[in-house]
Amino acid sequence: MLIAVLFIQQAVKVSSPSGILNEMYTETAQVPLHLFIKLLFQLQGILGEFRIPEHEDPNLEKYNFQWLYANGLLGVIFTFGLLYTGLKSRGARSWQYGTGL
């Protein structure tokens, strides 16, 4: 009985114009917020490639400036490569390769 009442309340809420507008607004407001948070974490990861880890000995050879710089640049290059690949493959369903046509 409780499930039927909750289902009816949800159906009434979504079927009203205010419910539809409220749902559309929350979805459109959440997407940029999630993208911004993902961007911040991505930037934190990219910049973290240039730093020495917290509990490591900074005198080790692998933490010399040249190695940290090379590691950070490779991280930046791979990040942009992944971004480029993701943007190019978004339209992959419209490509005519491998469809048998």
C-alpha atoms as a PDB file:
ATOM      1  CA  MET A   1       0.000   0.000   0.000  1.00  0.00           C
ATOM      2  CA  LEU A   2       2.813   2.380   0.900  1.00  0.00           C
ATOM      3  CA  ILE A   3       4.530   1.749  -2.438  1.00  0.00           C
ATOM      4  CA  ALA A   4       1.328   2.611  -4.323  1.00  0.00           C
ATOM      5  CA  VAL A   5       0.968   5.878  -2.392  1.00  0.00           C
ATOM      6  CA  LEU A   6       4.587   6.841  -3.074  1.00  0.00           C
ATOM      7  CA  PHE A   7       4.185   5.990  -6.765  1.00  0.00           C
ATOM      8  CA  ILE A   8       1.065   8.163  -7.063  1.00  0.00           C
ATOM      9  CA  GLN A   9       2.781  11.058  -5.274  1.00  0.00           C
ATOM     10  CA  GLN A  10       5.755  10.808  -7.628  1.00  0.00           C
ATOM     11  CA  ALA A  11       3.489  10.640 -10.692  1.00  0.00           C
ATOM     12  CA  VAL A  12       1.536  13.717  -9.581  1.00  0.00           C
ATOM     13  CA  LYS A  13       4.719  15.593  -8.780  1.00  0.00           C
ATOM     14  CA  VAL A  14       6.317  14.939 -12.174  1.00  0.00           C
ATOM     15  CA  SER A  15       3.142  15.396 -14.204  1.00  0.00           C
ATOM     16  CA  SER A  16       2.540  18.918 -12.935  1.00  0.00           C
ATOM     17  CA  PRO A  17       4.246  21.752 -14.837  1.00  0.00           C
ATOM     18  CA  SER A  18       6.086  22.938 -11.757  1.00  0.00           C
ATOM     19  CA  GLY A  19       7.427  19.431 -11.126  1.00  0.00           C
ATOM     20  CA  ILE A  20       8.688  19.146 -14.696  1.00  0.00           C
ATOM     21  CA  LEU A  21      10.321  22.590 -14.582  1.00  0.00           C
ATOM     22  CA  ASN A  22      11.856  21.852 -11.199  1.00  0.00           C
ATOM     23  CA  GLU A  23      13.289  18.569 -12.478  1.00  0.00           C
ATOM     24  CA  MET A  24      14.670  20.235 -15.627  1.00  0.00           C
ATOM     25  CA  TYR A  25      16.243  23.043 -13.597  1.00  0.00           C
ATOM     26  CA  THR A  26      17.957  20.710 -11.141  1.00  0.00           C
ATOM     27  CA  GLU A  27      19.346  18.560 -13.958  1.00  0.00           C
ATOM     28  CA  THR A  28      20.708  21.553 -15.878  1.00  0.00           C
ATOM     29  CA  ALA A  29      22.186  23.037 -12.705  1.00  0.00           C
ATOM     30  CA  GLN A  30      23.830  19.780 -11.640  1.00  0.00           C
ATOM     31  CA  VAL A  31      25.683  19.123 -14.896  1.00  0.00           C
ATOM     32  CA  PRO A  32      27.906  22.263 -14.804  1.00  0.00           C
ATOM     33  CA  LEU A  33      28.542  21.754 -11.100  1.00  0.00           C
ATOM     34  CA  HIS A  34      29.683  18.164 -11.660  1.00  0.00           C
ATOM     35  CA  LEU A  35      31.869  19.221 -14.594  1.00  0.00           C
ATOM     36  CA  PHE A  36      33.468  21.956 -12.478  1.00  0.00           C
ATOM     37  CA  ILE A  37      34.237  19.504  -9.676  1.00  0.00           C
ATOM     38  CA  LYS A  38      35.729  17.014 -12.151  1.00  0.00           C
ATOM     39  CA  LEU A  39      37.852  19.779 -13.654  1.00  0.00           C
ATOM     40  CA  LEU A  40      39.194  20.752 -10.234  1.00  0.00           C
ATOM     41  CA  PHE A  41      40.174  17.164  -9.449  1.00  0.00           C
ATOM     42  CA  GLN A  42      41.774  16.785 -12.877  1.00  0.00           C
ATOM     43  CA  LEU A  43      43.831  19.944 -12.380  1.00  0.00           C
ATOM     44  CA  GLN A  44      44.869  18.764  -8.919  1.00  0.00           C
ATOM     45  CA  GLY A  45      46.058  15.479 -10.447  1.00  0.00           C
ATOM     46  CA  ILE A  46      47.962  17.176 -13.258  1.00  0.00           C
ATOM     47  CA  LEU A  47      49.729  19.558 -10.894  1.00  0.00           C
ATOM     48  CA  GLY A  48      50.425  16.713  -8.478  1.00  0.00           C
ATOM     49  CA  GLU A  49      52.626  15.078 -11.115  1.00  0.00           C
ATOM     50  CA  PHE A  50      55.127  17.927 -10.693  1.00  0.00           C
ATOM     51  CA  ARG A  51      55.429  17.512  -6.894  1.00  0.00           C
ATOM     52  CA  ILE A  52      57.321  15.155  -4.618  1.00  0.00           C
ATOM     53  CA  PRO A  53      54.966  12.824  -2.684  1.00  0.00           C
ATOM     54  CA  GLU A  54      54.548  13.773   0.977  1.00  0.00           C
ATOM     55  CA  HIS A  55      56.214  10.872   2.782  1.00  0.00           C
ATOM     56  CA  GLU A  56      59.088  10.338   0.352  1.00  0.00           C
ATOM     57  CA  ASP A  57      62.761  11.238   0.612  1.00  0.00           C
ATOM     58  CA  PRO A  58      63.328  14.332  -1.587  1.00  0.00           C
ATOM     59  CA  ASN A  59      67.026  13.464  -1.923  1.00  0.00           C
ATOM     60  CA  LEU A  60      66.367  10.398  -4.084  1.00  0.00           C
ATOM     61  CA  GLU A  61      67.447  10.613  -7.718  1.00  0.00           C
ATOM     62  CA  LYS A  62      63.972   9.968  -9.042  1.00  0.00           C
ATOM     63  CA  TYR A  63      62.797  13.208  -7.367  1.00  0.00           C
ATOM     64  CA  ASN A  64      65.347  15.437  -9.108  1.00  0.00           C
ATOM     65  CA  PHE A  65      63.898  18.418 -10.958  1.00  0.00           C
ATOM     66  CA  GLN A  66      64.486  16.890 -14.410  1.00  0.00           C
ATOM     67  CA  TRP A  67      62.570  13.705 -13.623  1.00  0.00           C
ATOM     68  CA  LEU A  68      59.674  15.528 -11.982  1.00  0.00           C
ATOM     69  CA  TYR A  69      59.473  17.932 -14.920  1.00  0.00           C
ATOM     70  CA  ALA A  70      59.539  15.111 -17.486  1.00  0.00           C
ATOM     71  CA  ASN A  71      56.904  13.159 -15.534  1.00  0.00           C
ATOM     72  CA  GLY A  72      54.668  16.220 -15.257  1.00  0.00           C
ATOM     73  CA  LEU A  73      54.957  17.053 -18.956  1.00  0.00           C
ATOM     74  CA  LEU A  74      54.123  13.470 -19.918  1.00  0.00           C
ATOM     75  CA  GLY A  75      51.084  13.662 -17.654  1.00  0.00           C
ATOM     76  CA  VAL A  76      49.952  16.875 -19.368  1.00  0.00           C
ATOM     77  CA  ILE A  77      50.502  15.405 -22.839  1.00  0.00           C
ATOM     78  CA  PHE A  78      48.588  12.228 -21.977  1.00  0.00           C
ATOM     79  CA  THR A  79      45.765  14.261 -20.434  1.00  0.00           C
ATOM     80  CA  PHE A  80      45.309  16.340 -23.576  1.00  0.00           C
ATOM     81  CA  GLY A  81      45.541  13.182 -25.685  1.00  0.00           C
ATOM     82  CA  LEU A  82      42.775  11.596 -23.653  1.00  0.00           C
ATOM     83  CA  LEU A  83      40.681  14.756 -23.924  1.00  0.00           C
ATOM     84  CA  TYR A  84      41.207  14.895 -27.693  1.00  0.00           C
ATOM     85  CA  THR A  85      40.312  11.208 -28.098  1.00  0.00           C
ATOM     86  CA  GLY A  86      37.193  11.626 -25.985  1.00  0.00           C
ATOM     87  CA  LEU A  87      36.014  14.633 -27.973  1.00  0.00           C
ATOM     88  CA  LYS A  88      36.673  12.926 -31.320  1.00  0.00           C
ATOM     89  CA  SER A  89      34.916   9.706 -30.335  1.00  0.00           C
ATOM     90  CA  ARG A  90      31.739  11.464 -29.195  1.00  0.00           C
ATOM     91  CA  GLY A  91      30.468  11.387 -32.768  1.00  0.00           C
ATOM     92  CA  ALA A  92      31.631   7.813 -33.435  1.00  0.00           C
ATOM     93  CA  ARG A  93      28.091   6.560 -33.981  1.00  0.00           C
ATOM     94  CA  SER A  94      27.801   8.723 -37.066  1.00  0.00           C
ATOM     95  CA  TRP A  95      31.029   7.402 -38.605  1.00  0.00           C
ATOM     96  CA  GLN A  96      30.563   5.166 -41.642  1.00  0.00           C
ATOM     97  CA  TYR A  97      33.524   2.899 -40.873  1.00  0.00           C
ATOM     98  CA  GLY A  98      32.696  -0.687 -39.962  1.00  0.00           C
ATOM     99  CA  THR A  99      28.959  -0.382 -40.628  1.00  0.00           C
ATOM    100  CA  GLY A 100      28.992  -2.582 -43.732  1.00  0.00           C
ATOM    101  CA  LEU A 101      27.744   0.196 -46.010  1.00  0.00           C
END
